């Protein structure tokens, strides 16, 4: 801890020097939950630099400890990096197995056979394909022929910093998945000669409410059909949890709404002819807008999305004694050219009521 404290003190001195020289500016504005503050730069007279980044750290590897003195990089330097070379560096690391390999040898030096076993690779040929690329980039060294692999000392901090930056950008992978869903909507919605059926999104939401009822936590569901092509499904279940999942700062509700690769977070509904189930995250991806309201622990929460991307954090908007979840969906008009049909919804409600007699289903319409 003393070493960390010393590094922090050096960083603070470096920051103060930057403030004194005018290279760094102080902003006395509130800091958001993710540690970022934003202000209008009205007092910038045009001479201030774009800013700078300051970092330091330590890394223990076996019996050895690496410590880096405080470093500074001006934003201008970073923005003027050779784009082609920077892209090559990122491309060399842009493979899950290569990152897994580097992270493994940062924990302890490993032989090729040990890496194959640890990473679950099928063949040594698959491993050496990645090793060759990493060695060529100077990101991996071998003790001797047939010996253990490790990361060069001077590469440890840059790689850790890259992983730290990636950690702040992890959620963008979910949004890339959502773009993929929109580009391949038929995989989820099945083939449709006259355009995709928006009712499939409603049926998928109802499926989650039905499962909540079968688990003993939901007595009623209300469907509101609005005049703007949107629909709301509101239940009186437990409400989707809003606290962050373990080892992450992402609220559970946001994971449910955005993680395409984790369909187990909600109950998927399979459309006729669809190859994959329609989860809540898939519904979000196929929607122009989506809002989720949660009533849980005597608090009302809300989060809004557009094309699956959060437009806000999870906000507290009120108090309540009720519990439940309300999801309002406006299907993407490019994917769903037609709107909701009341007669079709009424027929579906009748089918669900017959199959689930203990669940109360109500329908309200306001289509003008």
C-alpha positions in Angstrom: 0.0 0.0 0.0 2.9 2.3 0.7 4.1 1.9 -2.9 0.7 2.6 -4.2 0.5 5.7 -2.0 3.9 6.9 -3.3 2.7 6.4 -6.9 -0.5 8.4 -6.3 1.5 11.2 -4.8 3.8 11.3 -7.8 0.7 11.4 -10.1 -0.7 14.2 -8.1 2.5 16.2 -8.4 2.6 15.5 -12.1 -1.0 16.7 -12.4 -0.3 19.9 -10.4 2.6 20.6 -12.7 0.3 20.2 -15.7 -2.2 22.6 -14.1 0.5 25.1 -13.4 1.9 25.0 -17.0 -1.6 25.3 -18.5 -1.4 21.9 -20.2 -4.1 20.6 -18.0 -7.2 22.4 -16.9 -9.3 21.9 -13.8 -13.1 21.5 -14.1 -15.1 22.1 -11.0 -18.2 20.2 -12.2 -20.1 17.2 -10.8 -18.7 13.8 -11.5 -21.0 11.2 -13.0 -21.4 7.6 -11.7 -18.8 6.4 -14.2 -16.2 8.9 -13.0 -16.5 11.3 -15.9 -17.4 15.0 -15.7 -18.4 17.1 -18.7 -18.7 20.9 -18.8 -19.2 23.5 -21.4 -15.8 24.9 -22.4 -17.0 28.5 -22.6 -14.1 29.8 -20.7 -11.5 28.3 -23.1 -9.7 31.2 -24.8 -8.4 29.0 -27.5 -4.9 28.4 -26.2 -5.5 25.5 -23.9 -4.2 22.0 -24.9 -6.7 19.2 -25.5 -5.7 17.7 -22.2 -3.6 14.8 -21.0 -3.7 11.3 -19.4 -1.8 10.3 -16.4 -1.1 6.8 -15.2 1.1 4.6 -13.1 0.9 1.1 -11.6 2.5 -2.0 -10.3 2.3 -5.7 -11.3 3.4 -8.7 -9.4 4.7 -11.7 -11.4 5.8 -14.6 -9.3 8.5 -13.3 -7.0 9.1 -10.2 -9.1 7.2 -6.9 -8.8 7.1 -4.4 -11.7 6.5 -0.8 -10.8 6.0 2.1 -13.3 6.7 5.7 -12.4 3.9 8.1 -13.3 3.5 8.6 -17.0 1.9 11.3 -19.1 0.5 11.3 -22.6 -0.9 14.4 -24.2 -4.3 13.9 -25.9 -2.8 15.6 -29.0 -0.1 12.9 -29.2 -2.7 10.1 -29.0 -4.9 11.7 -31.6 -2.0 12.0 -34.0 -0.8 8.5 -33.7 0.0 6.6 -36.9 -3.4 5.1 -37.5 -2.1 2.2 -39.7 0.4 1.1 -37.0 -2.1 1.5 -34.2 -4.6 -0.6 -36.1 -2.0 -3.3 -36.6 -1.4 -3.5 -32.9 -5.1 -3.7 -32.1 -5.6 -6.3 -34.9 -2.8 -8.4 -33.5 -4.7 -8.6 -30.2 -8.2 -8.6 -31.6 -8.8 -12.3 -31.1 -10.1 -13.9 -28.0 -7.6 -16.8 -27.9 -4.7 -14.4 -28.3 -5.9 -12.3 -25.4 -6.5 -15.5 -23.3 -3.0 -16.6 -24.1 -1.4 -13.4 -23.1 -3.4 -13.2 -19.9 -2.4 -16.7 -19.1 1.3 -16.1 -19.4 1.0 -12.9 -17.4 -0.1 -15.1 -14.4 2.8 -17.6 -14.9 5.1 -18.8 -17.7 3.7 -21.8 -19.5 4.8 -24.3 -22.1 3.0 -24.9 -25.3 1.4 -28.1 -23.9 0.3 -26.3 -20.8 -1.3 -23.5 -22.8 -3.2 -26.0 -24.9 -4.6 -27.7 -21.8 -5.3 -24.4 -19.9 -7.0 -22.7 -22.8 -8.9 -25.8 -24.0 -7.4 -25.6 -27.5 -8.1 -28.6 -29.7 -4.6 -28.8 -31.3 -1.1 -27.5 -30.9 -1.3 -26.2 -34.4 -4.1 -23.9 -33.4 -2.0 -22.6 -30.5 1.2 -22.0 -32.6 -0.7 -20.1 -35.2 -1.5 -17.5 -32.5 2.0 -17.8 -30.8 3.7 -17.0 -34.2 1.6 -13.8 -34.6 2.3 -12.7 -31.0 6.0 -13.4 -31.2 6.2 -11.5 -34.5 4.7 -8.5 -32.8 7.1 -8.7 -29.9 4.4 -9.5 -27.4 5.5 -13.0 -26.5 8.9 -14.6 -25.8 10.1 -18.1 -25.1 12.8 -19.0 -22.6 14.5 -21.5 -24.9 13.4 -23.9 -27.6 10.6 -26.0 -26.1 10.6 -23.8 -23.0 8.0 -21.7 -21.4 6.4 -18.6 -22.9 6.0 -15.3 -21.1 5.3 -11.6 -21.8 8.3 -9.3 -22.2 8.8 -7.1 -19.2 8.3 -3.9 -21.1 5.0 -5.0 -22.6 3.2 -5.7 -19.3 2.0 -2.2 -18.5 0.8 -1.3 -22.1 -1.1 -4.5 -22.2 -2.7 -4.0 -18.8 -3.6 -0.4 -19.8 -5.2 -1.8 -23.0 -7.2 -4.2 -20.9 -8.2 -1.4 -18.6 -9.5 0.6 -21.5 -11.3 -2.4 -23.0 -13.0 -2.9 -19.6 -14.5 0.5 -19.9 -15.7 -0.3 -23.4 -17.0 -3.9 -22.8 -20.7 -2.9 -23.2 -20.1 -1.8 -26.8 -19.7 -5.5 -27.7 -23.4 -5.9 -26.7 -24.3 -3.1 -29.1 -22.4 -4.7 -31.9 -24.4 -7.9 -31.3 -27.6 -5.8 -31.5 -26.5 -4.4 -34.9 -26.0 -8.0 -36.0 -29.5 -8.9 -34.8 -31.1 -6.1 -36.9 -29.1 -7.2 -39.9 -30.3 -10.8 -39.5 -33.8 -10.3 -38.1 -35.1 -13.3 -40.0 -33.0 -15.6 -37.9 -35.3 -14.6 -34.9 -38.5 -13.7 -36.7 -38.7 -16.3 -39.3 -39.5 -15.6 -43.0 -42.2 -13.2 -43.8 -43.5 -12.4 -47.2 -45.4 -9.2 -46.2 -42.9 -7.9 -43.6 -42.0 -9.0 -40.1 -44.8 -9.4 -37.6 -44.5 -6.9 -34.6 -46.8 -9.2 -32.5 -43.9 -11.6 -32.1 -42.2 -9.0 -29.9 -45.3 -8.7 -27.8 -45.6 -12.5 -27.5 -42.0 -12.7 -26.3 -42.6 -10.2 -23.6 -45.8 -12.0 -22.5 -43.8 -15.2 -22.3 -41.6 -13.7 -19.6 -44.7 -12.6 -17.6 -46.3 -16.0 -17.9 -43.1 -17.7 -16.5 -43.1 -15.2 -13.6 -46.7 -16.2 -13.0 -45.9 -19.9 -13.1 -43.1 -19.3 -10.6 -45.8 -17.9 -8.2 -44.9 -14.2 -8.4 -47.3 -12.6 -10.9 -51.1 -12.5 -10.8 -51.9 -10.1 -13.6 -50.7 -8.6 -16.8 -52.0 -5.5 -18.6 -51.4 -4.7 -22.2 -51.7 -1.1 -23.4 -51.8 -0.5 -27.2 -50.9 3.1 -27.8 -51.6 5.3 -30.8 -47.9 5.8 -31.8 -47.2 2.2 -32.8 -46.0 1.3 -29.4 -47.2 -1.2 -26.8 -46.7 -1.6 -23.1 -46.8 -4.8 -21.2 -47.1 -4.4 -17.4 -47.0 -7.2 -14.8 -47.2 -7.3 -11.0 -44.3 -9.7 -10.6 -41.1 -9.2 -8.6 -39.6 -6.6 -10.9 -36.3 -7.1 -12.7 -33.4 -6.7 -10.3 -31.5 -3.4 -10.7 -28.4 -4.0 -8.6 -25.2 -4.7 -10.4 -24.2 -8.3 -11.2 -21.1 -9.7 -9.4 -17.8 -8.5 -10.7 -19.4 -5.8 -12.8 -20.9 -2.3 -12.5 -23.7 -3.0 -15.0 -27.2 -3.2 -13.4 -28.9 -6.6 -13.8 -31.7 -5.0 -15.8 -29.3 -3.5 -18.3 -27.7 -6.9 -18.8 -31.2 -8.4 -19.4 -31.9 -5.7 -21.9 -28.6 -5.8 -23.8 -26.7 -9.1 -23.6 -27.7 -11.0 -26.8 -25.2 -13.7 -26.0 -26.9 -14.5 -22.7 -30.5 -15.6 -23.6 -30.8 -17.4 -20.3 -31.3 -13.9 -18.7 -34.9 -13.9 -20.0 -37.3 -16.5 -21.4 -36.8 -16.7 -25.2 -39.8 -17.1 -27.4 -39.4 -19.0 -30.7 -41.3 -17.6 -33.7 -42.5 -20.1 -36.4 -39.6 -20.6 -38.7 -37.1 -18.7 -36.4 -33.8 -20.3 -35.8 -33.1 -18.5 -32.5 -35.3 -17.5 -29.6 -36.5 -13.9 -29.1 -35.1 -12.8 -25.8 -35.8 -9.4 -24.2 -32.4 -8.2 -25.5 -33.4 -9.2 -29.0 -36.7 -7.3 -28.6 -34.6 -4.3 -27.6 -32.4 -4.6 -30.6 -35.4 -4.7 -33.0 -37.1 -1.7 -31.4 -36.9 1.9 -32.4 -37.4 2.8 -28.7 -37.8 0.8 -25.6 -38.4 1.9 -22.0 -38.4 -0.3 -18.9 -40.0 0.7 -15.6 -39.4 -1.4 -12.6 -41.3 -1.3 -9.3 -39.1 -3.0 -6.7 -38.0 -2.4 -3.1 -40.5 0.5 -2.7 -38.8 2.4 -5.5 -39.8 3.0 -9.2 -36.8 2.8 -11.6 -36.7 3.6 -15.3 -34.2 3.2 -18.2 -34.7 4.2 -21.8 -33.1 2.7 -24.9 -32.9 3.5 -28.6 -32.0 0.7 -31.0 -30.9 -1.2 -28.0 -28.4 1.4 -26.7 -29.1 2.8 -23.2 -29.9 6.5 -23.4 -29.5 6.9 -19.6 -28.5 5.0 -16.5 -31.1 3.3 -14.3 -33.0 6.3 -12.8 -35.0 6.4 -9.6 -38.2 8.2 -10.6 -40.6 7.6 -7.7 -41.8 5.6 -4.7 -44.3 2.8 -4.7 -45.6 -0.1 -2.6 -46.2 -2.1 -5.7 -43.9 -4.5 -7.5 -43.6 -5.4 -11.2 -42.1 -4.6 -14.5 -43.5 -2.5 -17.4 -41.9 -2.6 -20.8 -42.9 -0.1 -23.5 -41.8 -1.1 -27.0 -41.9 0.8 -30.3 -40.9 -1.6 -33.1 -38.4 -0.4 -35.7 -40.6 0.8 -38.6 -38.0 -0.3 -41.1 -38.2 -3.9 -39.8 -41.9 -3.9 -39.0 -43.9 -1.9 -41.6 -47.3 -2.8 -40.0 -48.6 -2.0 -36.6 -50.4 -4.0 -33.9 -53.8 -5.5 -34.6 -56.2 -5.5 -31.7 -58.1 -8.5 -33.0 -54.9 -10.5 -33.2 -53.9 -9.5 -29.6 -57.4 -10.4 -28.3 -57.2 -13.8 -29.8 -53.8 -14.4 -28.2 -55.1 -13.2 -24.8 -57.9 -15.7 -25.1 -55.4 -18.5 -25.9 -53.2 -17.6 -22.9 -56.2 -17.3 -20.6 -57.4 -20.8 -21.5 -53.9 -22.2 -21.0 -53.2 -20.2 -17.8 -56.5 -19.8 -15.9 -54.9 -18.2 -12.8 -53.4 -15.3 -14.7 -55.5 -12.2 -15.2 -55.0 -10.5 -18.5 -56.3 -7.0 -19.4 -56.2 -5.1 -22.6 -56.4 -1.3 -23.0 -56.3 0.4 -26.4 -55.7 4.0 -27.4 -55.1 3.9 -31.1 -57.2 6.9 -31.9 
